[in-house]
Short mmCIF file of C-alpha atoms in Angstrom, two decimals:
data_model
loop_
_atom_site.label_atom_id
_atom_site.label_comp_id
_atom_site.label_asym_id
_atom_site.label_seq_id
_atom_site.Cartn_x
_atom_site.Cartn_y
_atom_site.Cartn_z
CA PRO A 1 -34.61 6.19 14.51
CA ALA A 2 -37.77 6.97 12.24
CA HIS A 3 -37.56 9.50 9.38
CA ASP A 4 -38.98 12.42 11.39
CA ALA A 5 -36.85 11.27 14.47
CA GLU A 6 -35.93 15.46 16.02
CA SER A 7 -32.87 13.52 16.11
CA ARG A 8 -31.62 13.67 12.49
CA ARG A 9 -30.70 16.91 11.76
CA SER A 10 -27.79 16.50 9.42
CA THR A 11 -28.21 17.25 5.68
CA VAL A 12 -26.66 16.10 2.60
CA ALA A 13 -23.85 18.50 2.88
CA THR A 14 -23.19 18.14 6.40
CA THR A 15 -23.33 14.53 6.38
CA THR A 16 -20.82 14.29 3.21
CA PHE A 17 -18.46 16.91 4.74
CA THR A 18 -18.64 14.42 7.89
CA LEU A 19 -17.96 11.09 6.34
CA ILE A 20 -14.71 12.88 4.25
CA SER A 21 -13.69 14.32 7.21
CA THR A 22 -13.17 10.29 8.63
CA MET A 23 -11.97 9.10 5.77
CA MET A 24 -8.93 10.96 5.66
CA GLY A 25 -5.93 9.82 7.14
CA GLY A 26 -2.49 9.57 7.50
CA SER A 27 -2.25 7.09 5.03
CA VAL A 28 -2.56 9.83 2.01
CA LEU A 29 1.05 10.53 2.60
CA SER A 30 2.16 7.08 1.60
CA LEU A 31 -0.31 7.79 -1.74
CA PRO A 32 3.03 8.71 -4.10
CA TRP A 33 4.84 6.41 -3.02
CA ALA A 34 2.16 3.65 -4.15
CA MET A 35 2.12 5.71 -7.54
CA ASP A 36 5.47 4.84 -8.18
CA LYS A 37 5.57 1.53 -7.57
CA SER A 38 1.78 1.12 -9.56
CA GLY A 39 2.60 3.85 -12.03
CA LEU A 40 0.91 6.63 -12.98
CA ILE A 41 -1.93 5.31 -15.16
CA PRO A 42 -2.87 2.52 -13.39
CA GLY A 43 -2.37 4.03 -10.00
CA VAL A 44 -5.26 6.73 -10.98
CA LEU A 45 -7.61 3.81 -12.39
CA ALA A 46 -7.08 2.08 -9.32
CA LEU A 47 -7.69 4.92 -6.94
CA VAL A 48 -11.18 5.86 -9.09
CA CYS A 49 -12.52 2.16 -9.47
CA TRP A 50 -11.83 1.76 -5.67
CA SER A 51 -14.41 4.68 -5.08
CA CYS A 52 -16.77 3.38 -7.45
CA VAL A 53 -16.33 -0.17 -5.17
CA GLY A 54 -16.46 1.60 -2.03
CA ASP A 55 -19.48 3.67 -2.97
CA PHE A 56 -21.32 0.63 -3.29
CA SER A 57 -20.38 -1.87 -0.68
CA VAL A 58 -21.43 1.14 1.38
CA TYR A 59 -24.44 0.98 0.29
CA MET A 60 -24.88 -2.51 0.40
CA LEU A 61 -24.23 -1.99 4.37
CA VAL A 62 -26.83 1.21 4.25
CA ARG A 63 -29.43 -1.48 2.39
CA CYS A 64 -28.57 -4.06 4.98
CA ALA A 65 -29.04 -1.84 8.24
CA ARG A 66 -32.63 -0.69 6.94
CA ARG A 67 -33.29 -4.05 6.23
CA SER A 68 -32.63 -5.41 9.76
CA GLY A 69 -33.21 -2.05 11.85
CA MET A 70 -29.93 -2.50 13.46
CA VAL A 71 -27.66 1.09 13.50
CA SER A 72 -24.30 -0.16 13.88
CA TYR A 73 -22.03 -2.64 12.05
CA GLU A 74 -21.22 -5.00 14.47
CA GLU A 75 -25.10 -5.61 14.61
CA VAL A 76 -25.64 -5.99 11.33
CA ALA A 77 -23.16 -8.79 11.01
CA TYR A 78 -24.69 -10.72 14.01
CA ALA A 79 -28.47 -10.11 12.41
CA ALA A 80 -26.89 -11.71 9.09
CA PHE A 81 -24.57 -14.63 10.60
CA GLY A 82 -25.12 -14.67 14.23
CA LYS A 83 -23.05 -14.30 17.45
CA ARG A 84 -19.88 -15.81 15.74
CA MET A 85 -19.70 -13.30 13.50
CA ARG A 86 -20.22 -10.38 15.94
CA LEU A 87 -17.00 -11.71 17.40
CA VAL A 88 -14.92 -11.69 14.03
CA VAL A 89 -15.91 -8.18 13.48
CA VAL A 90 -14.81 -6.97 17.22
CA VAL A 91 -11.40 -8.76 16.67
CA GLN A 92 -11.05 -6.98 13.11
CA ILE A 93 -12.26 -3.54 14.44
CA PHE A 94 -9.64 -4.22 17.57
CA PHE A 95 -6.97 -4.93 15.04
CA LEU A 96 -7.40 -2.17 12.37
CA CYS A 97 -7.46 0.66 15.22
CA TRP A 98 -4.55 -0.41 16.68
CA MET A 99 -2.44 -0.96 13.70
CA ILE A 100 -3.96 2.66 12.50
CA ALA A 101 -2.19 4.10 16.11
CA VAL A 102 0.98 2.15 15.22
CA ALA A 103 1.20 4.11 11.57
CA TYR A 104 0.14 7.58 13.01
CA ILE A 105 2.93 7.13 16.07
CA VAL A 106 5.14 6.35 13.12
CA LEU A 107 4.06 9.33 10.89
CA ALA A 108 3.57 12.05 13.89
CA GLY A 109 6.80 10.76 15.34
CA ASP A 110 9.04 11.49 11.92
CA ASN A 111 7.53 14.45 11.07
CA ALA A 112 7.38 15.90 14.26
CA LEU A 113 11.35 15.14 14.54
CA ARG A 114 11.61 17.59 11.15
CA VAL A 115 9.75 20.11 12.62
CA TYR A 116 12.14 20.19 15.36
CA GLU A 117 15.10 20.32 13.07
CA ALA A 118 13.37 23.50 11.59
CA VAL A 119 13.19 24.88 14.70
CA ALA A 120 16.85 23.93 15.67
CA GLY A 121 18.16 24.37 12.48
CA ALA A 122 20.54 21.39 12.31
CA THR A 123 19.86 17.90 10.67
CA MET A 124 19.80 14.83 13.50
CA GLU A 125 21.85 12.46 12.32
CA SER A 126 21.40 9.80 15.16
CA ALA A 127 19.66 6.78 13.79
CA HIS A 128 17.94 6.49 17.62
CA ALA A 129 16.60 10.11 16.69
CA PRO A 130 13.07 8.23 15.16
CA TRP A 131 12.84 6.07 17.89
CA VAL A 132 13.06 8.85 20.32
CA ALA A 133 10.65 11.06 18.41
CA ARG A 134 8.10 8.18 18.34
CA SER A 135 8.49 7.61 22.37
CA GLY A 136 7.65 11.05 22.83
CA VAL A 137 4.36 10.78 20.67
CA ALA A 138 3.26 8.18 22.29
CA LEU A 139 4.17 9.51 25.90
CA ALA A 140 1.72 12.57 24.56
CA VAL A 141 -1.16 10.79 24.22
CA LEU A 142 -0.87 8.41 27.00
CA GLY A 143 -2.63 10.85 29.56
CA PRO A 144 -5.73 11.27 27.27
CA CYS A 145 -5.89 7.49 26.07
CA PHE A 146 -6.70 7.01 29.61
CA ALA A 147 -10.43 9.44 29.77
CA THR A 148 -13.05 7.76 28.84
CA ASN A 149 -15.06 10.78 27.44
CA LEU A 150 -13.43 12.55 24.28
CA HIS A 151 -15.86 14.71 23.86
CA ALA A 152 -13.92 18.10 23.87
CA LEU A 153 -11.87 16.17 20.20
CA ARG A 154 -14.83 16.05 18.62
CA TYR A 155 -13.58 18.81 16.01
CA THR A 156 -10.59 16.90 15.28
CA SER A 157 -11.71 15.27 11.59
CA PHE A 158 -12.60 18.66 10.67
CA PHE A 159 -9.14 20.08 11.31
CA SER A 160 -7.40 16.97 9.73
CA LEU A 161 -9.39 17.56 6.59
CA MET A 162 -8.19 21.09 6.66
CA ALA A 163 -4.41 19.96 7.28
CA ILE A 164 -4.98 17.39 4.46
CA VAL A 165 -6.12 20.12 2.27
CA PHE A 166 -3.38 22.75 2.82
CA LEU A 167 -0.90 19.83 2.40
CA THR A 168 -2.31 19.40 -1.26
CA ILE A 169 -2.03 23.11 -1.94
CA ALA A 170 1.54 22.77 -0.90
CA LEU A 171 1.99 19.80 -2.97
CA GLY A 172 1.19 21.92 -5.60
CA LEU A 173 3.26 24.81 -4.90
CA ARG A 174 5.90 22.49 -5.01
CA ALA A 175 5.42 20.18 -7.71
CA ALA A 176 4.62 22.70 -10.31
CA PRO A 177 8.20 23.82 -11.55
CA ARG A 178 8.87 20.40 -12.02
CA LEU A 179 5.78 19.49 -14.43
CA GLY A 180 8.44 20.40 -17.54
CA THR A 181 10.35 17.51 -16.87
CA ALA A 182 7.79 15.15 -16.15
CA LEU A 183 8.17 13.31 -19.24
CA GLU A 184 12.57 13.49 -19.53
CA PRO A 185 15.09 11.06 -18.43
CA PRO A 186 16.53 9.86 -16.03
CA ASN A 187 13.90 10.63 -14.18
CA ALA A 188 10.48 10.74 -15.88
CA LEU A 189 7.36 9.64 -14.35
CA GLN A 190 6.80 5.77 -14.01
CA LEU A 191 3.38 5.34 -16.42
CA TRP A 192 3.29 1.57 -16.23
CA PRO A 193 4.34 -0.90 -13.05
CA ARG A 194 7.79 -1.88 -13.40
CA SER A 195 6.22 -5.61 -12.35
CA ALA A 196 3.27 -7.25 -11.96
CA GLY A 197 4.45 -7.55 -8.21
CA ASP A 198 4.91 -3.95 -8.06
CA LEU A 199 1.14 -3.19 -8.73
CA LEU A 200 -0.32 -6.01 -6.76
CA TYR A 201 1.68 -4.66 -3.95
CA THR A 202 -0.20 -1.13 -4.03
CA LEU A 203 -3.42 -2.39 -4.79
CA GLY A 204 -4.71 -2.92 -1.47
CA LEU A 205 -3.08 0.11 -0.28
CA TYR A 206 -5.26 2.34 -2.75
CA SER A 207 -8.47 0.21 -1.51
CA GLY A 208 -7.78 1.79 2.36
CA GLY A 209 -8.65 5.07 1.45
CA TYR A 210 -12.59 4.42 1.30
CA VAL A 211 -13.35 2.89 4.52
CA CYS A 212 -16.19 4.88 6.28
CA HIS A 213 -18.25 1.76 7.23
CA PHE A 214 -18.08 2.29 10.51
CA ASN A 215 -19.38 5.34 10.81
CA VAL A 216 -21.98 5.72 7.37
CA LEU A 217 -24.55 3.85 10.00
CA SER A 218 -24.67 6.67 12.33
CA ALA A 219 -24.36 9.17 9.66
CA HIS A 220 -27.51 7.67 8.17
CA ALA A 221 -29.06 7.38 11.38
CA GLU A 222 -29.04 11.59 11.73
CA LEU A 223 -29.50 12.54 8.12
CA THR A 224 -32.71 14.39 7.41
CA VAL A 225 -35.43 12.44 5.31
CA PRO A 226 -33.32 9.58 4.85
CA THR A 227 -34.75 8.13 1.13
CA GLN A 228 -32.86 5.77 -0.75
CA ARG A 229 -31.83 8.73 -3.24
CA ARG A 230 -30.74 11.19 -0.76
CA MET A 231 -28.51 8.69 0.71
CA LYS A 232 -27.09 7.59 -2.63
CA ASN A 233 -26.25 11.46 -3.21
CA VAL A 234 -24.38 11.48 0.02
CA LEU A 235 -22.01 8.67 -1.10
CA HIS A 236 -21.50 9.70 -4.70
CA PHE A 237 -19.94 13.19 -3.12
CA THR A 238 -18.10 11.63 -0.29
CA MET A 239 -16.67 9.30 -2.75
CA ALA A 240 -15.81 11.98 -4.95
CA GLY A 241 -14.49 14.51 -2.81
CA CYS A 242 -12.22 11.82 -1.78
CA VAL A 243 -11.01 10.54 -4.98
CA VAL A 244 -10.46 14.17 -6.23
CA ILE A 245 -7.98 14.76 -3.14
CA TYR A 246 -6.27 10.91 -3.23
CA VAL A 247 -5.73 11.36 -6.90
CA SER A 248 -4.18 15.33 -6.29
CA ILE A 249 -1.58 14.02 -3.39
CA ALA A 250 -0.62 11.45 -5.37
CA VAL A 251 -0.08 12.58 -8.61
CA LEU A 252 1.74 15.67 -7.11
CA GLY A 253 3.59 14.00 -4.20
CA TYR A 254 5.06 11.63 -7.17
CA VAL A 255 5.61 14.55 -9.96
CA TYR A 256 7.66 16.10 -7.44
CA ALA A 257 9.93 12.73 -5.72
CA ARG A 258 9.52 10.65 -8.63
CA ASP A 259 11.38 7.67 -8.33
CA ALA A 260 13.10 8.93 -5.01
CA VAL A 261 9.68 9.12 -3.20
CA CYS A 262 9.58 7.95 0.52
CA ASP A 263 6.45 5.91 1.65
CA ASN A 264 5.98 9.61 3.65
CA VAL A 265 6.07 12.02 1.11
CA LEU A 266 7.07 15.11 3.60
CA GLN A 267 10.33 12.94 4.29
CA ASN A 268 11.50 14.17 0.38
CA PHE A 269 11.25 17.80 1.55
CA CYS A 270 14.25 19.65 3.42
CA HIS A 271 13.81 20.80 6.88
CA THR A 272 14.46 24.43 5.77
CA ASP A 273 11.30 24.17 3.74
CA VAL A 274 8.88 26.78 5.65
CA LEU A 275 5.65 25.59 3.99
CA ILE A 276 6.15 21.86 3.95
CA THR A 277 6.98 22.63 7.85
CA VAL A 278 3.95 24.18 8.20
CA ALA A 279 1.95 21.09 6.90
CA ARG A 280 3.95 19.28 8.77
CA LEU A 281 3.25 20.94 11.71
CA ALA A 282 -0.55 20.83 11.16
CA LEU A 283 -0.57 17.15 10.21
CA VAL A 284 1.62 16.62 13.95
CA ALA A 285 -1.25 18.21 15.94
CA VAL A 286 -3.97 16.26 14.07
CA LEU A 287 -2.28 12.76 14.18
CA VAL A 288 -1.51 13.83 18.12
CA ALA A 289 -5.22 14.39 18.71
CA ASN A 290 -6.92 11.79 16.74
CA LEU A 291 -4.18 8.82 18.49
CA PRO A 292 -6.64 8.91 21.20
CA LEU A 293 -9.68 8.81 19.28
CA ILE A 294 -8.24 5.55 18.09
CA VAL A 295 -7.23 4.06 21.14
CA VAL A 296 -10.62 4.66 23.07
CA PRO A 297 -12.61 2.39 20.82
CA CYS A 298 -9.57 -0.17 20.58
CA ARG A 299 -10.12 -0.54 23.95
CA GLY A 300 -13.76 -0.89 24.00
CA CYS A 301 -13.03 -3.60 21.11
CA LEU A 302 -11.80 -5.18 24.28
CA ASP A 303 -13.93 -5.04 26.60
CA THR A 304 -16.62 -5.97 24.27
CA LEU A 305 -14.16 -9.09 23.51
CA GLY A 306 -14.31 -9.63 27.02
CA THR A 307 -17.70 -9.62 27.39
CA LEU A 308 -18.74 -11.70 24.43
CA MET A 309 -16.08 -14.46 25.29
CA ALA A 310 -17.61 -14.63 28.70
CA GLY A 311 -21.25 -14.83 27.47
CA SER A 312 -20.03 -17.69 25.12
CA GLN A 313 -18.52 -19.57 27.94
CA HIS A 314 -21.38 -19.41 30.65
CA ALA A 315 -24.54 -20.46 30.71
CA SER A 316 -25.82 -16.45 31.93
CA VAL A 317 -24.13 -13.38 32.62
CA PRO A 318 -25.38 -10.70 35.51
CA PRO A 319 -27.28 -7.93 33.98
CA PRO A 320 -25.00 -4.79 34.05
CA ASP A 321 -26.75 -3.23 37.15
CA MET A 322 -25.79 -6.23 39.11
CA GLU A 323 -22.04 -5.99 38.84
CA GLY A 324 -20.15 -4.80 41.79
CA TYR A 325 -23.34 -5.60 43.87
CA GLY A 326 -23.05 -6.57 47.72
CA PRO A 327 -19.95 -6.33 50.12
CA ASP A 328 -17.37 -6.44 47.47
CA GLN A 329 -18.30 -3.25 45.23
CA SER A 330 -15.39 -1.54 46.23
CA VAL A 331 -12.75 -4.51 45.37
CA GLN A 332 -15.20 -4.57 41.58
CA THR A 333 -13.92 -1.14 41.29
CA THR A 334 -10.93 -1.16 42.03
CA LYS A 335 -10.62 -4.07 39.49
CA SER A 336 -12.30 -2.41 36.90
CA VAL A 337 -10.17 1.03 37.25
CA LEU A 338 -6.85 -1.51 37.11
CA GLY A 339 -7.89 -3.27 34.08
CA HIS A 340 -8.92 -0.12 32.21
CA VAL A 341 -4.85 1.47 32.93
CA VAL A 342 -3.69 -1.99 32.19
CA LYS A 343 -5.45 -2.42 28.60
CA THR A 344 -4.91 1.21 27.62
CA MET A 345 -1.15 0.83 28.70
CA VAL A 346 -0.62 -2.54 26.52
CA ILE A 347 -2.75 -1.01 23.25
CA VAL A 348 -0.30 2.16 23.57
CA ILE A 349 3.01 0.24 24.61
CA GLY A 350 2.15 -2.74 21.85
CA ALA A 351 1.95 0.14 19.12
CA LEU A 352 4.74 1.89 20.26
CA ALA A 353 7.26 -0.95 20.47
CA LEU A 354 6.11 -1.96 16.75
CA ALA A 355 5.83 1.53 15.52
CA CYS A 356 9.58 1.59 16.42
CA VAL A 357 10.73 -1.68 14.48
CA VAL A 358 8.37 -1.32 11.38
CA PRO A 359 10.97 -0.56 8.18
CA GLY A 360 8.66 1.64 7.03
CA VAL A 361 5.15 3.01 7.43
CA HIS A 362 3.86 1.75 4.26
CA VAL A 363 4.31 -1.93 5.48
CA VAL A 364 1.48 -0.82 8.04
CA TRP A 365 -0.74 0.51 5.75
CA THR A 366 -0.25 -2.58 2.85
CA LEU A 367 -1.13 -4.81 5.62
CA VAL A 368 -4.00 -3.46 7.28
CA ALA A 369 -5.32 -2.55 3.67
CA GLY A 370 -4.67 -6.21 2.49
CA THR A 371 -6.54 -7.83 5.13
CA VAL A 372 -8.90 -5.99 7.66
CA SER A 373 -9.55 -3.16 5.67
CA MET A 374 -10.54 -5.52 2.45
CA MET A 375 -12.59 -7.47 4.85
CA VAL A 376 -14.66 -5.29 6.67
CA ALA A 377 -15.00 -2.78 3.76
CA TYR A 378 -15.69 -4.94 0.73
CA ILE A 379 -16.08 -8.63 1.35
CA LEU A 380 -18.66 -8.63 4.81
CA PRO A 381 -21.15 -5.95 3.34
CA SER A 382 -21.40 -7.81 0.61
CA ALA A 383 -21.73 -11.08 1.85
CA MET A 384 -24.35 -9.70 4.43
CA TYR A 385 -26.25 -8.59 1.72
CA LEU A 386 -26.47 -11.96 -0.02
CA LYS A 387 -27.57 -13.40 3.28
CA LEU A 388 -30.27 -11.18 4.34
CA ARG A 389 -31.69 -11.04 0.79
CA ALA A 390 -31.44 -14.76 0.15
CA GLN A 391 -35.16 -14.78 -0.22
CA ARG A 392 -35.37 -12.25 -2.70
CA PRO A 393 -34.95 -12.93 -6.59
CA TRP A 394 -31.49 -12.71 -8.43
CA ASN A 395 -30.96 -9.13 -9.79
CA TRP A 396 -27.90 -6.84 -10.44
CA ARG A 397 -26.92 -6.26 -6.74
CA LYS A 398 -26.06 -9.54 -6.29
CA THR A 399 -24.00 -10.06 -9.13
CA MET A 400 -22.23 -7.41 -8.41
CA ALA A 401 -21.59 -8.26 -4.77
CA VAL A 402 -20.36 -11.61 -5.85
CA ALA A 403 -17.91 -9.82 -8.13
CA VAL A 404 -16.60 -7.64 -5.39
CA ILE A 405 -16.22 -10.34 -2.87
CA CYS A 406 -14.41 -12.47 -5.63
CA ALA A 407 -12.15 -9.27 -6.81
CA SER A 408 -11.47 -8.40 -2.89
CA ALA A 409 -10.53 -11.69 -2.14
CA ALA A 410 -8.12 -12.26 -4.88
CA VAL A 411 -6.96 -8.88 -4.22
CA ALA A 412 -6.14 -9.15 -0.51
CA VAL A 413 -4.52 -12.64 -0.86
CA THR A 414 -2.00 -11.29 -3.24
CA SER A 415 -1.64 -7.82 -1.60
CA THR A 416 -0.73 -9.49 1.33
CA TYR A 417 1.34 -12.02 0.06
CA GLU A 418 3.18 -9.17 -1.98
CA THR A 419 3.41 -7.52 1.72
CA PHE A 420 5.38 -10.59 3.45
CA ARG A 421 7.68 -11.49 0.82
CA ARG A 422 9.03 -7.58 1.01
CA MET A 423 9.34 -7.46 4.73
CA GLY A 424 12.57 -7.83 4.59
CA THR A 425 13.68 -5.49 1.94
CA SER A 426 11.40 -2.68 1.97
CA GLN A 427 12.43 0.39 2.88
CA SER A 428 10.92 3.82 4.08
CA CYS A 429 12.80 5.55 1.47
CA PRO A 430 15.46 4.44 -1.57
CA ALA A 431 18.86 3.82 -0.63
CA GLY A 432 20.79 7.15 -1.18
CA VAL A 433 17.38 9.39 -0.79
CA ARG A 434 18.71 12.29 1.23
CA PRO A 435 15.69 14.94 2.26
CA CYS A 436 16.45 17.89 0.65
CA GLN A 437 17.29 16.16 -2.80
CA PRO A 438 14.20 15.34 -4.24
CA TRP A 439 15.93 12.14 -6.51
CA PRO A 440 19.05 10.67 -6.80
CA LEU A 441 21.70 12.32 -9.13
CA ALA A 442 21.85 10.84 -12.74
CA ALA A 443 25.47 9.55 -13.24
CA ALA A 444 25.91 12.54 -15.95
CA GLU A 445 25.46 14.84 -12.81
CA LEU A 446 27.67 12.53 -10.84
CA VAL A 447 30.62 12.91 -13.37
CA HIS A 448 29.73 16.94 -13.98
CA MET A 449 29.98 17.12 -10.09
CA GLN A 450 33.07 15.25 -10.06
CA ASP A 451 34.98 17.74 -11.89
CA ARG A 452 33.54 20.81 -9.63
CA PRO A 453 34.40 19.80 -6.01
CA GLU A 454 32.99 23.02 -4.60
CA THR A 455 29.32 21.67 -6.24
CA ALA A 456 29.53 18.37 -5.06
CA LEU A 457 30.79 19.53 -1.80
CA HIS A 458 27.60 22.17 -1.02
CA THR A 459 25.27 19.39 -2.27
CA ALA A 460 26.39 17.04 -0.01
#
């Protein structure tokens, strides 16, 4: 829209808040686990560096949109590379949304199980309990996923941010008493990675927290007086706010659980912890509310994919107002409804099936971050910028774009390789970790407990 259009009503502050709210998700629960793998110092540096790279790549996307006149990510890709690239982008968006749905089912189910244990006052020992909880989550969201208009859930991003802020405060209160033993063996903080593979394993996950590329163009279209300086301020404030929250959750969760941290840090807390139970309940609510918001665009990608594939195979496609015209209109409507139901069922049931067999939610995050997120958030925006401005003289932005493409591609390959290499051995929590015990007992503590059987029985 024009710079003075009436549809532009968002200020720098509201646009920043909107982008931060949409970027925050369930992946923050895996940041303490990533901090243990990468080491505290490289982990913090990686979060800060990826925020800077994300800031640059998002701004490159905005410049591409301004130059091409397009208002969506896939349209900018089409303007830069043509129809085939638009098809590739739609496939990537589908895979990204579907894998996020898988992760949300895992997180919502596992945390809902802990909330049930807190209410019932007992621990669920059955190995099938997580499957039952995840199936319950999928069943609960199946009805809203059939809807085509989710306007009533438009405020879920705000509540998601509030839940994550509450989680940060709760982790701070629980980690504060253990700050004094941060550097004391045997459970001292891991300042550096144990191996180069551990660091490469987590770099992709750190990068996935700064993906707002599908929302930034709509936010740019609503910003009042959308000058380059104002848009830069929005991106700087957005990335700064995210990196503060990410570093806080990563460090505080790691300080609490140390080398026993699970890929969902809330799994390290006992079901009798009231404060953490409240945080779990809030996160379950927002995850369940956000699942339909993920399934609906996922289904939309299938519709778009079908249209693009049909357009590439046939010389002409009937215009939208001619579909269903004639005596078979009711048949077309029935087929449309049936296709709508089938696509929704396939997406939800497929996500549930994968959620029940995945060894841990960290596998989902590292796989998505190392493949699709790296491509759509870092590689493609830089490539589109170079393509659309190929006729302009070489400048420092083009040099940065080439550097981002090379670095992101290297991280994508190595992170994905490490993810597949560890697929068969990775676990959600380290062996021997119990929810009510923040870290495994040291050998000296075990010897001491053997001399006091009543203490060992109480701990068990």
